[in-house]
CSV table of C-alpha atoms in Angstrom, one decimal:
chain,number,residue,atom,x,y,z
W,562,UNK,CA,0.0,0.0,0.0
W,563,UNK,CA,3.0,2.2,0.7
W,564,UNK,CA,4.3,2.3,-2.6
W,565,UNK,CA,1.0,2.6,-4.5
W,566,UNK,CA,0.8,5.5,-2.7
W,567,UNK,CA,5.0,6.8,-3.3
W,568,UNK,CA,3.9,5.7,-7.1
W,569,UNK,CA,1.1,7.8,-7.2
W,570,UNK,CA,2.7,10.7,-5.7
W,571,UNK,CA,5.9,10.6,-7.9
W,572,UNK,CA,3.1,10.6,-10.5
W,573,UNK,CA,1.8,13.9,-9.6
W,574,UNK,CA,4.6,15.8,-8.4
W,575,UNK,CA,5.8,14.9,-12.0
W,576,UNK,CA,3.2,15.9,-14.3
W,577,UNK,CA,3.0,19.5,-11.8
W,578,UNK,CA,6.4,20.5,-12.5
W,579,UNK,CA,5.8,19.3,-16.0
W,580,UNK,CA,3.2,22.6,-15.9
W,581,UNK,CA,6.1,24.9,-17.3
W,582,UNK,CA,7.9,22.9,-19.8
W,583,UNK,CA,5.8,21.2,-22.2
W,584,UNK,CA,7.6,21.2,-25.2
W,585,UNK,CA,5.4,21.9,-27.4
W,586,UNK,CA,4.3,25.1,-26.6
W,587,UNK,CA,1.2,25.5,-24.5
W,588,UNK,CA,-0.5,29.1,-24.9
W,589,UNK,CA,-2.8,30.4,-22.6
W,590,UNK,CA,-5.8,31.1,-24.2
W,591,UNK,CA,-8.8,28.9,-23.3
W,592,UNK,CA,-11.6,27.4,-25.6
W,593,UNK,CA,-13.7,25.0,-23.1
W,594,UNK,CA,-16.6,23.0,-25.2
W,595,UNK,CA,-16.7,20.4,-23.0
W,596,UNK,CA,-20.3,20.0,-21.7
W,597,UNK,CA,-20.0,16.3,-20.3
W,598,UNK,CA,-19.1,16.3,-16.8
W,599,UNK,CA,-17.7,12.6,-16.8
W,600,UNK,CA,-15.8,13.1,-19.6
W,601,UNK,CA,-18.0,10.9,-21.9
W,602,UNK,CA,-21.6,9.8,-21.9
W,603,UNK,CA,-23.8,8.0,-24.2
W,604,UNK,CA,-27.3,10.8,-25.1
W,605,UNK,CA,-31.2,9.4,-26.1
W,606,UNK,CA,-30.8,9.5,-29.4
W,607,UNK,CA,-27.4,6.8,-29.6
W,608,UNK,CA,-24.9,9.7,-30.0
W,609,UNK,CA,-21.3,8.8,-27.9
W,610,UNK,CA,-20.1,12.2,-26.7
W,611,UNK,CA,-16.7,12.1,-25.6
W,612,UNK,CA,-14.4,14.7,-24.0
W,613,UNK,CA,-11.1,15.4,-25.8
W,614,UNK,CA,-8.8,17.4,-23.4
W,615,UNK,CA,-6.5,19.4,-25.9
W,616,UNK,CA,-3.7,20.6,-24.1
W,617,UNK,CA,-2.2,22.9,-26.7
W,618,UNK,CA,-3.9,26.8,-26.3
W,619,UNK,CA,-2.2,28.3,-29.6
W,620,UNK,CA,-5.5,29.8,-31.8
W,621,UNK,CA,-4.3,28.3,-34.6
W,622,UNK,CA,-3.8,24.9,-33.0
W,623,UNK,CA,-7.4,25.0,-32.0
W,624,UNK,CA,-8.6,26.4,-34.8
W,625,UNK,CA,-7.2,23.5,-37.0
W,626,UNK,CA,-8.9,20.8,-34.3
W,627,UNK,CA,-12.2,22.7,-34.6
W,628,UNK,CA,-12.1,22.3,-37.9
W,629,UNK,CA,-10.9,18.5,-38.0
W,630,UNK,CA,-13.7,17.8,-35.6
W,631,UNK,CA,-16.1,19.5,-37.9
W,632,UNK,CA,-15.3,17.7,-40.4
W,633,UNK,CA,-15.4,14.2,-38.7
W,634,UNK,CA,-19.1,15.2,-37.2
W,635,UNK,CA,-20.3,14.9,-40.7
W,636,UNK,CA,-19.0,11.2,-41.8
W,637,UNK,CA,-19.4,9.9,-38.3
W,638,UNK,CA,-22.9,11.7,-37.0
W,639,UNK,CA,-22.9,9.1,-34.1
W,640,UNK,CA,-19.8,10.4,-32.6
W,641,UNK,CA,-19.6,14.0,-30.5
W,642,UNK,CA,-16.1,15.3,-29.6
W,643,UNK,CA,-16.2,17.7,-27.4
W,644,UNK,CA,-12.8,19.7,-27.3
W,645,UNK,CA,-11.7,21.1,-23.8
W,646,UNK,CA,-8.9,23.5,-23.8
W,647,UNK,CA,-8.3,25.2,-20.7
W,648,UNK,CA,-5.6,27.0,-19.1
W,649,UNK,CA,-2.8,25.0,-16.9
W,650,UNK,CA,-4.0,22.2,-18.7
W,651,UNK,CA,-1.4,20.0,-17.2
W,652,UNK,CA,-1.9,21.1,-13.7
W,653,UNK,CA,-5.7,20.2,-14.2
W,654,UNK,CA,-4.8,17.0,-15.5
W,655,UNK,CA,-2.9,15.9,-13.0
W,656,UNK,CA,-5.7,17.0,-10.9
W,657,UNK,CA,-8.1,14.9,-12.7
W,658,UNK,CA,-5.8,12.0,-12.8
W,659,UNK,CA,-5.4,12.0,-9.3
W,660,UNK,CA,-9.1,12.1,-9.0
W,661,UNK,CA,-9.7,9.2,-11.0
W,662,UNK,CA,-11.6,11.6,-13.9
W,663,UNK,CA,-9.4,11.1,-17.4
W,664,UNK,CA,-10.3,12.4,-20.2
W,665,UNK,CA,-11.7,9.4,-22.2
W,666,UNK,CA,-9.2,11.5,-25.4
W,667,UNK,CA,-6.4,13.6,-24.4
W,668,UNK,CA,-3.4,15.1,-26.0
W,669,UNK,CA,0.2,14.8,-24.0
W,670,UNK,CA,3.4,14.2,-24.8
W,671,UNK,CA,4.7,10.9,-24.8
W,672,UNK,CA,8.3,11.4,-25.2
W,673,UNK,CA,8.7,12.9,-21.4
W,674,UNK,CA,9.5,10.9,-18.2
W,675,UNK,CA,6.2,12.1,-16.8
W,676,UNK,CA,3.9,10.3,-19.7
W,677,UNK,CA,6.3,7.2,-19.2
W,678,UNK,CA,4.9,7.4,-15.3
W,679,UNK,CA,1.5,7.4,-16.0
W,680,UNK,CA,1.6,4.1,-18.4
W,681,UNK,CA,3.5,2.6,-15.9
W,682,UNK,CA,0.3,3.2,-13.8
W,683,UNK,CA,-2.1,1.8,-16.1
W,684,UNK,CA,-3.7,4.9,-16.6
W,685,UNK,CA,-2.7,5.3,-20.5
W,686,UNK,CA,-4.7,2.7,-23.5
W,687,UNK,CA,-1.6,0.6,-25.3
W,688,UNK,CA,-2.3,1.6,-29.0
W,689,UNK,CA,0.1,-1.0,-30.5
W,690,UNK,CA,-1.0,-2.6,-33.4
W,691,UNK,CA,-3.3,-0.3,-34.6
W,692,UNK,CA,-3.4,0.2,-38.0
W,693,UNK,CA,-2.8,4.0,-37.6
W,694,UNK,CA,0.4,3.7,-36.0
W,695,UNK,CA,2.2,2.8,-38.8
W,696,UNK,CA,1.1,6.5,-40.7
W,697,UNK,CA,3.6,8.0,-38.4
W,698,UNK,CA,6.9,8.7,-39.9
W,699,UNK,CA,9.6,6.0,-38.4
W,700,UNK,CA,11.9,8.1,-37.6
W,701,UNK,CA,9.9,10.0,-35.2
W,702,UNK,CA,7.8,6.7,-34.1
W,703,UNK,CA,11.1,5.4,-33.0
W,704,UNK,CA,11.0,8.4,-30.6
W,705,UNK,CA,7.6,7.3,-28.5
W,706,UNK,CA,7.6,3.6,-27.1
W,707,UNK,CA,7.0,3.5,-23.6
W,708,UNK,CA,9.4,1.6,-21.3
W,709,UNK,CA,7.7,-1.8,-22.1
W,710,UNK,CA,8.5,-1.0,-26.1
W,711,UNK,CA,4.7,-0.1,-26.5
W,712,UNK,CA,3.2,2.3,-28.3
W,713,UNK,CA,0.4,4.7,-26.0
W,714,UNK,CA,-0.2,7.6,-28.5
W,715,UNK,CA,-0.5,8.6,-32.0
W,716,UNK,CA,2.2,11.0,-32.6
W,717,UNK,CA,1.1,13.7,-34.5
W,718,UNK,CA,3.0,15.9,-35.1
W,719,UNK,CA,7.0,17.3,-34.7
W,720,UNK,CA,8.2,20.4,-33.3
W,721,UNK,CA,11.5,22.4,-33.5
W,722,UNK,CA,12.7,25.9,-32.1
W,723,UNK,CA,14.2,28.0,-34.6
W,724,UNK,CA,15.1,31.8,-35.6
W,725,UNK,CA,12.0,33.1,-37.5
W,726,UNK,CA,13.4,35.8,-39.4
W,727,UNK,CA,11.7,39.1,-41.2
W,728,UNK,CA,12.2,38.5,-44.7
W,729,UNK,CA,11.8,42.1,-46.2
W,730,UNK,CA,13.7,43.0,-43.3
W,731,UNK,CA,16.9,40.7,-44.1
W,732,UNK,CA,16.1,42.1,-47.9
W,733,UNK,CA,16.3,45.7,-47.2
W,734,UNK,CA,19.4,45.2,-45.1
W,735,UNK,CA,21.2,43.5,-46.8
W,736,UNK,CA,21.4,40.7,-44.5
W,737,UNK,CA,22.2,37.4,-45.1
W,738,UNK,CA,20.8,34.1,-43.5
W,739,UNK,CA,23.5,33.6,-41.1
W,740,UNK,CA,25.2,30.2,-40.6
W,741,UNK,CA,27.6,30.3,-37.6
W,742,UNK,CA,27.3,32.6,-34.0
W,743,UNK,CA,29.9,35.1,-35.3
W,744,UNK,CA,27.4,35.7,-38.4
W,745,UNK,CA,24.6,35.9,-36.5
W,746,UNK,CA,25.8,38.4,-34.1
W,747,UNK,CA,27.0,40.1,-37.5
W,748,UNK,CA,23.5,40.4,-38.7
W,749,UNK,CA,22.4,42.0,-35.0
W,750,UNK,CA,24.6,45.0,-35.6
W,751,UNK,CA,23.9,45.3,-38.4
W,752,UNK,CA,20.4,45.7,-37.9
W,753,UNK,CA,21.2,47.7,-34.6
W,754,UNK,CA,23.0,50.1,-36.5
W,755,UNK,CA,20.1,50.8,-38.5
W,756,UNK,CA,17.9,51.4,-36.1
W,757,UNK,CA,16.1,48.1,-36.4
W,758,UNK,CA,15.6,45.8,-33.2
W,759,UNK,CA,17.9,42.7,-33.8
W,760,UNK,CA,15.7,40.2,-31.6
W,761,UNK,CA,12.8,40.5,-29.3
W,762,UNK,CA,13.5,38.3,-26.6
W,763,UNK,CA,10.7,37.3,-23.3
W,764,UNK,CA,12.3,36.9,-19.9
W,765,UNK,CA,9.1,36.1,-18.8
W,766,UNK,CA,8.5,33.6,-20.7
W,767,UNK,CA,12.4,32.4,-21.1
W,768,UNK,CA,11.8,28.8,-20.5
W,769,UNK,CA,12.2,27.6,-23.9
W,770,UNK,CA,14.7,30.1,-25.0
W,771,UNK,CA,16.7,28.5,-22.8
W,772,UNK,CA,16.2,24.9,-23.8
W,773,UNK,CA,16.7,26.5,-27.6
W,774,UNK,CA,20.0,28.1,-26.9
W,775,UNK,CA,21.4,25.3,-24.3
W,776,UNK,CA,20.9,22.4,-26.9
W,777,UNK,CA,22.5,25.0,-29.6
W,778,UNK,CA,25.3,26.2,-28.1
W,779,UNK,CA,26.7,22.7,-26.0
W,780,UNK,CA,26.5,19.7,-27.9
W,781,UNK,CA,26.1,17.1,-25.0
W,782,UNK,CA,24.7,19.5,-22.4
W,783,UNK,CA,21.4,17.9,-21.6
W,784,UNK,CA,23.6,14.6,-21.1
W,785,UNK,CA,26.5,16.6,-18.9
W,786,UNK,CA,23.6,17.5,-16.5
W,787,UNK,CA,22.0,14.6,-16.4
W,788,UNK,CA,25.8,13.4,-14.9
W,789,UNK,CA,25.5,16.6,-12.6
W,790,UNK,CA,22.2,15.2,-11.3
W,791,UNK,CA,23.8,12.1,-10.5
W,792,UNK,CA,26.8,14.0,-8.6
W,793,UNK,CA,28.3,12.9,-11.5
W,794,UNK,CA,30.0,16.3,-12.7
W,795,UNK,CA,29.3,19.9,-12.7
W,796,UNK,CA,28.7,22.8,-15.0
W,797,UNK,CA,30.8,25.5,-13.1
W,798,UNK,CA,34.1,26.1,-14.9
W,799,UNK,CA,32.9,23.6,-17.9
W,800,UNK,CA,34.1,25.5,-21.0
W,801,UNK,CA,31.2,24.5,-23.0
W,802,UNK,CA,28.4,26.1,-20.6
W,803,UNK,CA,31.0,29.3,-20.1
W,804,UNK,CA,30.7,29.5,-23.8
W,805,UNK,CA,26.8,29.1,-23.7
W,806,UNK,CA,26.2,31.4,-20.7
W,807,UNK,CA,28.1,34.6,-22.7
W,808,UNK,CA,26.1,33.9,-25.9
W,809,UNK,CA,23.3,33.9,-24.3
W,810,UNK,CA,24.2,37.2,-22.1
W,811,UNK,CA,25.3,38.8,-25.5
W,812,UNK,CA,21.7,37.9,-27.5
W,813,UNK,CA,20.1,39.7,-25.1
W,814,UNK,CA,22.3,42.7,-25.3
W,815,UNK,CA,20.3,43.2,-28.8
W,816,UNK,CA,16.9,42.3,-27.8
W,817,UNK,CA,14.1,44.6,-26.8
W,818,UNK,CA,14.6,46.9,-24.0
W,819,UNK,CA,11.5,45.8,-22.4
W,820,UNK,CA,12.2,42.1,-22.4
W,821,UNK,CA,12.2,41.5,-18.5
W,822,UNK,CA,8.2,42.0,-19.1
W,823,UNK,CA,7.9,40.5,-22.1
W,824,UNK,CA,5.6,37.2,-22.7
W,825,UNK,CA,5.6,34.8,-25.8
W,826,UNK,CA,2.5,36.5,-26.6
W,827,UNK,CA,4.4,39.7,-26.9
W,828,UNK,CA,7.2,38.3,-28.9
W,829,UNK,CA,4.5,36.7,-31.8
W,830,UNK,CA,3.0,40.5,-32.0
W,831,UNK,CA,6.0,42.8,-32.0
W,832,UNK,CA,7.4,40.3,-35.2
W,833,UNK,CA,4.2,40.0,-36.9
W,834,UNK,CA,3.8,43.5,-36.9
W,835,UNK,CA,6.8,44.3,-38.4
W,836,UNK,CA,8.8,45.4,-35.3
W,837,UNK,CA,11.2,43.1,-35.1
W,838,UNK,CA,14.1,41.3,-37.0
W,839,UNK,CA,14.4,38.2,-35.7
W,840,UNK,CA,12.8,35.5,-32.8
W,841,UNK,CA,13.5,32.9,-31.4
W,842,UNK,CA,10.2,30.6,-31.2
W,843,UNK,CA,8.3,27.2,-31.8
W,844,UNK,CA,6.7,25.7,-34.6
W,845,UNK,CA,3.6,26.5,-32.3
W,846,UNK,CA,4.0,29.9,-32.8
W,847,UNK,CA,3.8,30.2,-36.8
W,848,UNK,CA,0.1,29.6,-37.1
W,849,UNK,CA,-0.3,32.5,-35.0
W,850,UNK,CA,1.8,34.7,-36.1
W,851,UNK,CA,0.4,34.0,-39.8
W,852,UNK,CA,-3.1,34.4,-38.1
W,853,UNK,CA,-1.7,37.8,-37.3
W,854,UNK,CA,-0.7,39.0,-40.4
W,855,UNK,CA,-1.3,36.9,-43.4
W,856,UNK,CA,0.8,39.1,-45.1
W,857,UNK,CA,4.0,38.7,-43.2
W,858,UNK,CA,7.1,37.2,-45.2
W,859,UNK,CA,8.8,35.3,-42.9
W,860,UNK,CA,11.2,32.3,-42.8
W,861,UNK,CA,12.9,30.3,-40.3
W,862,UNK,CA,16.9,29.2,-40.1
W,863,UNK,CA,18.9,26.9,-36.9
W,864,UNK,CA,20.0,29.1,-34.1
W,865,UNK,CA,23.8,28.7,-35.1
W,866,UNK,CA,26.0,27.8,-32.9
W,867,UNK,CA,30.3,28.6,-34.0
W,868,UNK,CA,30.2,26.2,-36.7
W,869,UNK,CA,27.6,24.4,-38.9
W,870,UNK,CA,28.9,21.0,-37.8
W,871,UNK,CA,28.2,21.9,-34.0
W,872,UNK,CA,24.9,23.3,-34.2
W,873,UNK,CA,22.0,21.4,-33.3
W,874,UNK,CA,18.5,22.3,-33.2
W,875,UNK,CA,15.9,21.5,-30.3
W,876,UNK,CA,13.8,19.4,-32.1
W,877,UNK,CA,10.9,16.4,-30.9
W,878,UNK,CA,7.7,14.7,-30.8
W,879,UNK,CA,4.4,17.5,-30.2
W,880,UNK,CA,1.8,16.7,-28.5
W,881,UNK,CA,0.5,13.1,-29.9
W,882,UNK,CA,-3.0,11.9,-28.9
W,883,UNK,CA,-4.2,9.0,-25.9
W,884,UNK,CA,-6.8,7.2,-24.9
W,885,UNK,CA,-7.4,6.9,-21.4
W,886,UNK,CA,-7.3,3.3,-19.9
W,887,UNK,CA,-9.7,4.1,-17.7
W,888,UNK,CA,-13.0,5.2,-20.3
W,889,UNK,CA,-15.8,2.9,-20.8
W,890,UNK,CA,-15.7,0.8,-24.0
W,891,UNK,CA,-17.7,2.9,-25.9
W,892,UNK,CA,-15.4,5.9,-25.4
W,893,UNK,CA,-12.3,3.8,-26.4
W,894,UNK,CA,-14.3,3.1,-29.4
W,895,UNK,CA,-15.2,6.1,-30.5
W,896,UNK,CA,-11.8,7.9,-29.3
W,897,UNK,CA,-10.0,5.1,-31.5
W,898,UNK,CA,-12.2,6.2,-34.1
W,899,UNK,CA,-11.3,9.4,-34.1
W,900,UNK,CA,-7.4,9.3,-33.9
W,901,UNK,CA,-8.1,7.1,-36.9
W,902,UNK,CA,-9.9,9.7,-39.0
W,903,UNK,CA,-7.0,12.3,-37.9
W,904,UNK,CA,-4.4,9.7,-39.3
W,905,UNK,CA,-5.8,9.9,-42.4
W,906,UNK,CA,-3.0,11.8,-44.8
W,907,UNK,CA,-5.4,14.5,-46.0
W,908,UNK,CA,-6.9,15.0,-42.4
W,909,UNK,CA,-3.0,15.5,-40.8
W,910,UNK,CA,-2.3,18.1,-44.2
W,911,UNK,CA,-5.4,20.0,-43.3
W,912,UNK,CA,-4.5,20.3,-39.6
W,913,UNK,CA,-1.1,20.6,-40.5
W,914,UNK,CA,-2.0,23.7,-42.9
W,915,UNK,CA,-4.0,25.3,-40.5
W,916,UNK,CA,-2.0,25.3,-37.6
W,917,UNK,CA,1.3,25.9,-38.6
W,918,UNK,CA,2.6,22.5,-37.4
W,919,UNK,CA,4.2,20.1,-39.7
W,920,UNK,CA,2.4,16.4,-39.1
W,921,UNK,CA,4.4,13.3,-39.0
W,922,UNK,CA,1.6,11.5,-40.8
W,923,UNK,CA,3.2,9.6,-43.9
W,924,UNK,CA,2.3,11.5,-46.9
W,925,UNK,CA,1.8,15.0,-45.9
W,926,UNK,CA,3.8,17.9,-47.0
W,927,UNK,CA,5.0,20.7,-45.1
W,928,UNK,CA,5.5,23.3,-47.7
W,929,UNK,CA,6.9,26.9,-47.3
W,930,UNK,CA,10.4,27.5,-49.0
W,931,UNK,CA,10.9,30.0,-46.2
W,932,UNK,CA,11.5,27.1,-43.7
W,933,UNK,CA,14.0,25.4,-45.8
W,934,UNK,CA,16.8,26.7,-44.3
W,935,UNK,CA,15.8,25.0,-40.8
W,936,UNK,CA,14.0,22.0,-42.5
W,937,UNK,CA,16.9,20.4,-44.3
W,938,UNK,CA,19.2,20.9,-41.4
W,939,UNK,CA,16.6,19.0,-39.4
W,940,UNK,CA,16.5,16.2,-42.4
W,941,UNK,CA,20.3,16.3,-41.5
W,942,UNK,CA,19.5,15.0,-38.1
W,943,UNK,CA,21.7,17.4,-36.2
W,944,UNK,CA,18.4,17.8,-33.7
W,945,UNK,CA,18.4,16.9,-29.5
W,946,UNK,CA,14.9,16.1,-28.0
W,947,UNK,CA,13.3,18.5,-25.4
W,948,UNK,CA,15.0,18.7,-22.1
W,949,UNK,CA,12.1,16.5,-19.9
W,950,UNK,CA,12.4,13.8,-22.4
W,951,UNK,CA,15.9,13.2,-20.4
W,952,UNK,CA,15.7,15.2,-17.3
W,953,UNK,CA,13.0,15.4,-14.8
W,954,UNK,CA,10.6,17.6,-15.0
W,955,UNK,CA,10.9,19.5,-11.6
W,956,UNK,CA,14.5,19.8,-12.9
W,957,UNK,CA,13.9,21.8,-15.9
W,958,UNK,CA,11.3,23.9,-14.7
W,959,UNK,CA,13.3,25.0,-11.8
W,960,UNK,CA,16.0,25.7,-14.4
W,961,UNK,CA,13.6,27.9,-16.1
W,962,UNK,CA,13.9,30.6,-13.0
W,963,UNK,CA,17.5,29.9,-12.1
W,964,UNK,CA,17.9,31.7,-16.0
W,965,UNK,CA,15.5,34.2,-15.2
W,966,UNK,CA,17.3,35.4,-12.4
W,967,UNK,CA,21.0,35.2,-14.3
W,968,UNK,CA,19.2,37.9,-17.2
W,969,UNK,CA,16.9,39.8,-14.3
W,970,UNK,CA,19.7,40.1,-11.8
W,971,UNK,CA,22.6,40.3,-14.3
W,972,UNK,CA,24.8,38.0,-12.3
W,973,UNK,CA,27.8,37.0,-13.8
W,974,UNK,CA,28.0,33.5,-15.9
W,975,UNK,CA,30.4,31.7,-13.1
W,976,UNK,CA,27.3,32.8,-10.7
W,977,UNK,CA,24.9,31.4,-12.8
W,978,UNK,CA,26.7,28.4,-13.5
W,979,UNK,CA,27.2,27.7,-9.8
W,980,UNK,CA,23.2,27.8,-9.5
W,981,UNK,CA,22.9,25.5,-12.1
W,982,UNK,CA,24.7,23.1,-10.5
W,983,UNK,CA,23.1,23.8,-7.2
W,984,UNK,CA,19.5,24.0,-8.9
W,985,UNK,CA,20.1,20.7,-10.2
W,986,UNK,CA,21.4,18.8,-7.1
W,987,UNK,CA,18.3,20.1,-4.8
W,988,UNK,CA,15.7,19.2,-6.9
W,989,UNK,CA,17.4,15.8,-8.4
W,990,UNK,CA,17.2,15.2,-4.4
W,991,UNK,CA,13.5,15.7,-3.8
């Protein structure tokens, strides 16, 4: 009884710290349809109704399941999904998890050590052997099996982090797609000099900035602190993270002046409106930003580190789609059903269009010549997983404000480095 109840804690205290570093980019905004208070019901009139808790807020995102879900109403009149999209969606979930109320459908992200806990505890379907599984892209399939070599999700789509870049911009001042850190710092005064903001950078919202330039800058960082966690090693005085730390000091000497304030939110306006040269942002972000300004010319490149052959871009697995373990048969039925539908290749290009995301459904395209740049250096396979795929959760997120307060408090990088270390050892402790 004892450890049922250690298991179940771990669980939680997991998919809490999780809240903050969901790689796959988790806005705020809130679209709750969800009228079923058990998460699924059968109505009168033979209709399953079943809750599908989408964890991604972007408007695009949503937009492109609304529209999916429209779509499968029609050809399958005897199924209701009813999206839920609410803020601190992984807080809730846990909640509800804890509480025994899953979602009969959920999105999640089953790359991280926190999904990996909650198959272990039998609360996730195993989806091996359906035929859908085998529309995801291999490479990217290979990512997801759970500990037991089981697949629990559909993967849907991928993800990266990249520099988004103002095309006209770049065009005007004469600026070329940089390749390397000195040519990217290059380009930011250049653009400085012309009285154009270089980058618009969020302290606020640094989090993934963080796990962008970190998995840029030091090939084998993510692995060096996993060894720190295990009192293994240490960052302080590691040549590598000295080297990260000043870069990442130095971007923000070009970035807005009103960063320390500044959201994600933020960020997407200022650079669809024109304000800004570069950003550095998610996949999850372009659907907005297009949603924006349609008219924006934009493109994306890797965050470079010194040379081409060190760089690596933060690249994984988005949010893929469950079933929960717990649902009555019916609502595995019809949940099965509908990751089906999405599977289809001309379903995953729709949503793929309207969000912004690019699927990992076999046979869609994800076409904008602007992306090239980032796309073939993906293909390339120079690309690390996100940061909870590796470390704890309650690691990274804790890492999150240890980097807020080296930018906020301008300490110096040895300082910050020191935290690190200390940051990680507390929290690999608890």
């Amino acid at each position: 009884m004892t450890m049922n109840k250690n298991i179940k804690f771990t669980l939680i205290c997991l998919l809490l710290a999780a809240f903050t570093v969901v790689a796959a980019g988790c806005g705020k905004a809130a679209n709750n349809e969800s009228s079923s208070g058990n998460g699924g019901k059968a109505s009168g009139d033979g209709v399953v109704k079943i809750e599908f808790f989408q964890q991604q807020g972007e408007e695009a995102i949503q937009n492109a399941y609304k529209a999916v879900i429209e779509d499968f109403s029609k050809e399958y009149p005897n199924i209701k999904i009813e999206m839920n999209t609410v803020p601190d969606s992984v807080k809730v979930l846990t909640a509800r998890v804890a509480s025994g109320d899953i979602p009969p459908l959920f999105t999640d992200w089953p790359t991280q050590l926190q999904f990996k806990e909650k198959v272990k505890n039998g609360y996730i379907e195993k989806l091996s052997g359906q035929p859908f599984i085998e529309k995801v892209n291999k490479s990217y399939l290979a990512m997801t099996p759970a500990d037991d070599g089981e697949y629990y999700s559909l993967p849907y789509a991928r993800n990266y982090m990249a520099v988004y870049y103002n095309i006209d911009l770049f065009e005007k001042n004469n600026v070329a797609i940089p390749t390397t850190y000195a040519e990217f710092i290059e380009a930011c005064k250049k653009f400085a000099a012309s009285g154009v903001t270089p980058l618009y950078l969020p302290i606020k919202d640094v989090g993934h900035i963080f796990q962008a330039t970190n998995i840029a800058y030091v090939p084998g960082g993510v692995e060096e602190m996993v060894k720190v966690a295990k009192g293994e090693a240490q960052v302080e005085n590691n040549p590598a993270f000295l080297a990260f730390g000043n870069k990442l000091n130095e971007l923000f000497t070009y970035a807005n002046k009103d960063a320390a304030g500044a959201s994600t939110a933020m960020m997407q306006e200022a650079f669809a409106n024109g304000q800004v040269a570069m950003i550095i942002s998610g996949s999850y972000g372009r659907g907005n930003i297009k949603l924006a300004n349609p008219d924006l010319k934009f493109g994306a490149f890797p965050l470079p580190n010194d040379t081409v052959e060190t760089t690596n871009v933060l690249s994984g697995v988005n949010a893929a789609l469950s079933v929960s373990a717990k649902a009555k048969p019916e609502e595995k039925e019809a949940a099965i059903t509908f990751i089906s539908y999405l599977a289809r290749p001309e379903v995953a290009q729709k949503w793929s269009d309207l969000s912004g995301e690019p699927s990992i459904i076999e046979g869609t395209v994800y076409e904008d010549a602007n992306l090239k740049p980032l796309l073939d250096f993906i293909d390339k396979g120079q690309v690390h997983d996100w940061m909870a795929s590796t470390i704890p959760s309650n690691i990274v997120t804790e890492l999150y404000s240890t980097t807020q307060a080296f930018l906020l408090e301008k300490q110096s990088v040895e300082k910050y480095l020191k935290n690190i270390d200390a940051t990680i050892k507390l929290n690999a402790a608890n």
